[in-house]
Amino acid sequence: GPALVSHMAHATMAKADSERYRAMAEVPTMWDETDQMCRFLRLAEVTELIHTASLVHDDVIDNSDTRRGQPALHTRIGAKRAVLAGDFLLARASYWIATLREAEVVILMTKSLEDLTRGELMQMDGCFDLEAYNRKSYCKTASLIDHSLAATAVLADPTNIAYKEAARCYGSNLGVAFQIVDDCLDITGSEGQMGKPKLADMAEGIATLPILLAAQKDPKVDAAVRRRFVQEGDIAISTEAMERHGCVAEALMIADQRCRTAVEGLSK
């Protein structure tokens, strides 16, 4: 998140300004908080605060005891305090958004907050086909990238609509691609690599893209997806069909195409 905002800032500002800020980055004492680049850095911080808050809340909602191999916050301080900690991060992010004093940036970033909640509700209700999956993935993962990069473009030049739209195209496609790869790693990655058990999503009743692709090809998998893998043997049937039809490779090809679309959007 923050790294993408920083790169987008350099991409959308004038070349002379970009080169000056690169030089300033080597000497932190040269920074002036009134400088335009500090607004980009603040936006990057806001993006990370929102992202971190969403992870804290997700771990409580998903009953996940670990996060990247480390104990989740709620296992240390309890679920109630963890939820409040996430709320505090969101409140602080909202405050810093307001300090940027750019109305469109406020609209963009608060929309990403709304989408995060909508995406979590979609996942709780269940996504049983590709259309629902894409909507959920955009709201839960891609929206924050989309809107933070669009906000970066607005800070660089509020009058340049082309910059904003290119940033949105890049962010939305990259965000969905990220979610697809994460879905695939839930299936192919090791517990040590992921910091959580394999097939954790299915254990929580969540159908990811490779499984939904298998469901298109096998009615038994489709039935398992719709009852959220609660019946004995549902996970085994689904994983076997997924492997047989090469659905992880197919999902990664979709992610690759999303990345290509993202990059093409920047060149328009």
Coordinates of C-alpha atoms in Angstrom, one line a residue:
G1 CA 0.0 0.0 0.0
P2 CA 2.4 2.8 1.1
A3 CA 5.0 1.7 -1.4
L4 CA 2.4 1.9 -4.2
V5 CA 1.3 5.3 -3.1
S6 CA 4.9 6.5 -3.1
H7 CA 5.6 5.1 -6.6
M8 CA 2.3 6.6 -8.0
A9 CA 3.3 10.0 -6.5
H10 CA 6.6 10.0 -8.4
A11 CA 4.8 8.9 -11.5
T12 CA 2.2 11.6 -11.5
M13 CA 4.3 14.6 -10.4
A14 CA 6.5 16.7 -12.6
K15 CA 9.9 15.1 -13.4
A16 CA 11.9 17.9 -11.7
D17 CA 9.8 17.5 -8.5
S18 CA 10.2 13.7 -8.6
E19 CA 14.0 14.0 -8.9
R20 CA 14.1 16.6 -6.1
Y21 CA 12.2 14.3 -3.8
R22 CA 14.3 11.4 -4.6
A23 CA 17.4 13.4 -3.6
M24 CA 15.6 14.6 -0.4
A25 CA 14.8 11.0 0.5
E26 CA 18.5 10.4 1.0
V27 CA 18.7 13.2 3.6
P28 CA 15.6 13.1 6.0
T29 CA 16.6 16.3 7.7
M30 CA 15.7 18.2 4.5
W31 CA 12.0 17.4 4.8
D32 CA 9.6 20.2 5.5
E33 CA 6.1 19.2 6.7
T34 CA 4.6 21.9 4.5
D35 CA 6.1 20.3 1.4
Q36 CA 3.8 18.7 -1.1
M37 CA 5.6 15.3 -0.8
C38 CA 4.7 15.2 2.9
R39 CA 1.0 15.0 1.8
F40 CA 1.8 11.9 -0.3
L41 CA 3.6 10.4 2.7
R42 CA 0.6 11.1 4.9
L43 CA -1.7 9.4 2.4
A44 CA 0.6 6.4 2.4
E45 CA 0.4 6.3 6.2
V46 CA -3.4 6.5 6.0
T47 CA -3.5 3.6 3.6
E48 CA -1.4 1.4 5.9
L49 CA -3.5 2.4 8.9
I50 CA -6.7 1.3 7.1
H51 CA -5.1 -1.9 5.9
T52 CA -3.8 -2.8 9.4
A53 CA -7.2 -2.1 11.0
S54 CA -8.9 -4.4 8.5
L55 CA -6.5 -7.2 9.3
V56 CA -7.1 -6.8 13.0
H57 CA -10.8 -6.9 12.5
D58 CA -10.6 -9.8 10.0
D59 CA -8.7 -12.0 12.5
V60 CA -11.5 -11.5 15.0
I61 CA -14.3 -12.2 12.5
D62 CA -12.5 -15.2 11.0
N63 CA -11.5 -16.7 14.4
S64 CA -7.9 -16.7 13.1
D65 CA -5.3 -17.1 15.9
T66 CA -2.3 -16.3 13.8
R67 CA -1.3 -13.6 11.3
R68 CA 1.8 -14.3 9.2
G69 CA 3.0 -16.9 11.6
Q70 CA 2.6 -14.6 14.7
P71 CA -0.2 -14.6 17.3
A72 CA -3.1 -12.4 16.1
L73 CA -3.7 -9.3 18.3
H74 CA -7.0 -10.6 19.7
T75 CA -5.2 -13.7 21.2
R76 CA -3.0 -11.3 23.2
I77 CA -5.5 -8.6 24.3
G78 CA -8.9 -10.2 23.7
A79 CA -11.5 -9.8 21.0
K80 CA -13.2 -6.7 22.4
R81 CA -9.9 -4.7 22.8
A82 CA -8.7 -5.9 19.4
V83 CA -11.9 -4.5 17.8
L84 CA -11.5 -1.2 19.6
A85 CA -7.8 -1.1 18.6
G86 CA -8.9 -1.5 14.9
D87 CA -11.6 1.2 15.4
F88 CA -8.9 3.5 16.8
L89 CA -6.7 3.0 13.8
L90 CA -9.7 3.8 11.5
A91 CA -10.5 6.9 13.5
R92 CA -6.9 8.1 13.3
A93 CA -6.8 7.4 9.5
S94 CA -10.0 9.4 9.1
Y95 CA -8.4 12.3 11.0
W96 CA -5.3 12.3 8.8
I97 CA -7.4 12.1 5.6
A98 CA -9.2 15.3 6.7
T99 CA -5.9 17.1 7.3
L100 CA -5.0 16.7 3.6
R101 CA -7.8 19.3 3.0
E102 CA -8.7 17.9 -0.5
A103 CA -12.4 17.1 -0.7
E104 CA -12.1 14.5 -3.5
V105 CA -9.4 12.6 -1.5
V106 CA -11.7 12.5 1.5
I107 CA -14.5 11.0 -0.8
L108 CA -12.1 8.5 -2.3
M109 CA -10.6 7.2 0.9
T110 CA -13.9 7.1 2.8
K111 CA -15.4 5.1 -0.1
S112 CA -12.6 2.5 0.4
L113 CA -13.6 2.2 4.1
E114 CA -17.2 1.6 3.0
D115 CA -16.1 -1.0 0.5
L116 CA -14.1 -2.8 3.1
T117 CA -17.2 -3.3 5.2
R118 CA -19.3 -4.3 2.2
G119 CA -16.7 -6.8 1.1
E120 CA -16.6 -8.5 4.5
L121 CA -20.4 -8.8 4.6
M122 CA -20.3 -10.3 1.1
Q123 CA -17.8 -12.9 2.3
M124 CA -19.9 -13.6 5.4
D125 CA -23.0 -14.1 3.2
G126 CA -21.1 -16.4 0.8
C127 CA -19.8 -16.0 -2.8
F128 CA -21.0 -18.9 -4.9
D129 CA -20.2 -17.7 -8.4
L130 CA -17.5 -15.8 -10.2
E131 CA -19.5 -12.6 -10.4
A132 CA -20.0 -12.5 -6.6
Y133 CA -16.4 -13.4 -6.1
N134 CA -15.2 -10.5 -8.2
R135 CA -17.4 -8.0 -6.4
K136 CA -16.2 -9.3 -3.1
S137 CA -12.5 -9.3 -4.1
Y138 CA -12.8 -5.7 -5.3
C139 CA -14.5 -4.4 -2.2
K140 CA -12.4 -6.4 0.3
T141 CA -9.0 -6.1 -1.3
A142 CA -8.8 -4.0 -4.5
S143 CA -10.8 -1.0 -3.4
L144 CA -8.2 0.3 -1.0
I145 CA -5.5 0.1 -3.6
D146 CA -7.7 1.6 -6.2
H147 CA -8.9 4.6 -4.2
S148 CA -5.5 5.3 -2.5
L149 CA -3.8 5.4 -5.9
A150 CA -6.6 7.6 -7.3
A151 CA -6.2 9.9 -4.3
T152 CA -2.5 10.1 -5.0
A153 CA -3.2 11.2 -8.5
V154 CA -5.7 13.9 -7.2
L155 CA -3.1 15.2 -4.8
A156 CA -0.6 15.5 -7.7
D157 CA -3.0 17.3 -10.0
P158 CA -6.7 17.6 -9.1
T159 CA -7.5 18.7 -12.7
N160 CA -6.0 15.7 -14.4
I161 CA -8.8 13.2 -14.8
A162 CA -6.7 10.9 -17.0
Y163 CA -4.2 10.4 -14.2
K164 CA -6.9 9.5 -11.7
E165 CA -8.6 7.0 -14.1
A166 CA -5.3 5.4 -15.0
A167 CA -4.5 5.0 -11.3
R168 CA -7.9 3.5 -10.6
C169 CA -7.5 1.0 -13.5
Y170 CA -4.1 0.0 -12.2
G171 CA -5.1 -0.3 -8.6
S172 CA -8.4 -2.2 -9.1
N173 CA -6.8 -4.8 -11.4
L174 CA -3.7 -5.2 -9.3
G175 CA -5.8 -5.6 -6.1
V176 CA -7.9 -8.4 -7.6
A177 CA -4.8 -10.1 -8.9
F178 CA -3.3 -9.9 -5.4
Q179 CA -6.4 -11.5 -4.0
I180 CA -6.3 -14.3 -6.6
V181 CA -2.7 -15.1 -5.8
D182 CA -3.4 -15.1 -2.1
D183 CA -6.3 -17.6 -2.8
C184 CA -3.9 -19.9 -4.7
L185 CA -1.3 -19.7 -1.9
D186 CA -4.0 -20.9 0.6
I187 CA -4.1 -24.1 -1.5
T188 CA -0.5 -24.5 -2.6
G189 CA 1.6 -22.8 0.1
S190 CA 3.0 -24.4 3.2
E191 CA 1.9 -23.6 6.7
G192 CA 5.3 -22.3 7.4
Q193 CA 5.2 -20.0 4.3
M194 CA 1.7 -18.7 4.9
G195 CA 1.7 -18.6 8.7
K196 CA -1.7 -20.4 8.7
P197 CA -3.0 -23.9 7.9
K198 CA -3.5 -24.9 4.3
L199 CA -7.0 -24.8 3.0
A200 CA -7.9 -22.4 5.8
D201 CA -10.4 -20.6 3.6
M202 CA -12.5 -23.7 2.9
A203 CA -12.4 -24.6 6.5
E204 CA -14.1 -21.3 7.2
G205 CA -16.6 -22.0 4.4
I206 CA -15.1 -19.6 2.0
A207 CA -14.9 -20.5 -1.7
T208 CA -11.9 -19.0 -3.4
L209 CA -11.3 -18.6 -7.2
P210 CA -9.7 -22.0 -7.9
I211 CA -12.6 -23.8 -6.1
L212 CA -15.2 -21.7 -8.0
L213 CA -13.6 -22.5 -11.3
A214 CA -13.8 -26.2 -10.3
A215 CA -17.5 -25.7 -9.3
Q216 CA -18.2 -24.6 -12.9
K217 CA -16.9 -27.9 -14.1
D218 CA -18.2 -30.3 -11.4
P219 CA -21.8 -30.2 -10.0
K220 CA -20.6 -31.9 -6.8
V221 CA -18.2 -29.1 -6.1
D222 CA -20.9 -26.5 -6.8
A223 CA -23.1 -28.2 -4.3
A224 CA -20.3 -28.2 -1.7
V225 CA -19.6 -24.5 -2.3
R226 CA -23.2 -23.6 -1.8
R227 CA -23.5 -25.5 1.5
R228 CA -20.1 -23.9 2.5
F229 CA -18.2 -27.2 2.8
V230 CA -20.1 -28.3 6.0
Q231 CA -20.8 -31.9 4.8
E232 CA -18.1 -34.5 5.5
G233 CA -16.0 -35.0 2.4
D234 CA -16.9 -31.7 0.8
I235 CA -13.3 -30.3 1.1
A236 CA -11.7 -33.5 -0.2
I237 CA -14.1 -33.7 -3.2
S238 CA -13.5 -30.0 -4.0
T239 CA -9.7 -30.2 -3.8
E240 CA -9.6 -33.4 -5.9
A241 CA -11.7 -31.8 -8.7
M242 CA -9.7 -28.6 -8.5
E243 CA -6.4 -30.5 -9.0
R244 CA -7.9 -32.7 -11.8
H245 CA -9.1 -29.6 -13.8
G246 CA -5.9 -27.6 -13.2
C247 CA -7.9 -24.8 -11.5
V248 CA -5.0 -23.2 -9.6
A249 CA -3.1 -22.7 -12.9
E250 CA -6.2 -21.3 -14.5
A251 CA -6.7 -18.9 -11.6
L252 CA -3.0 -17.7 -11.9
M253 CA -3.5 -17.1 -15.6
I254 CA -6.5 -14.9 -14.7
A255 CA -4.3 -13.0 -12.1
D256 CA -1.6 -12.6 -14.8
Q257 CA -4.1 -11.1 -17.2
R258 CA -5.3 -8.7 -14.5
C259 CA -1.7 -7.6 -14.0
R260 CA -1.3 -7.0 -17.7
T261 CA -4.5 -5.0 -17.8
A262 CA -3.3 -2.9 -14.9
V263 CA 0.0 -2.1 -16.6
E264 CA -1.8 -1.3 -19.9
G265 CA -4.0 1.1 -18.1
L266 CA -1.0 3.2 -17.1
S267 CA 0.2 3.4 -20.7
K268 CA -3.0 4.9 -22.1

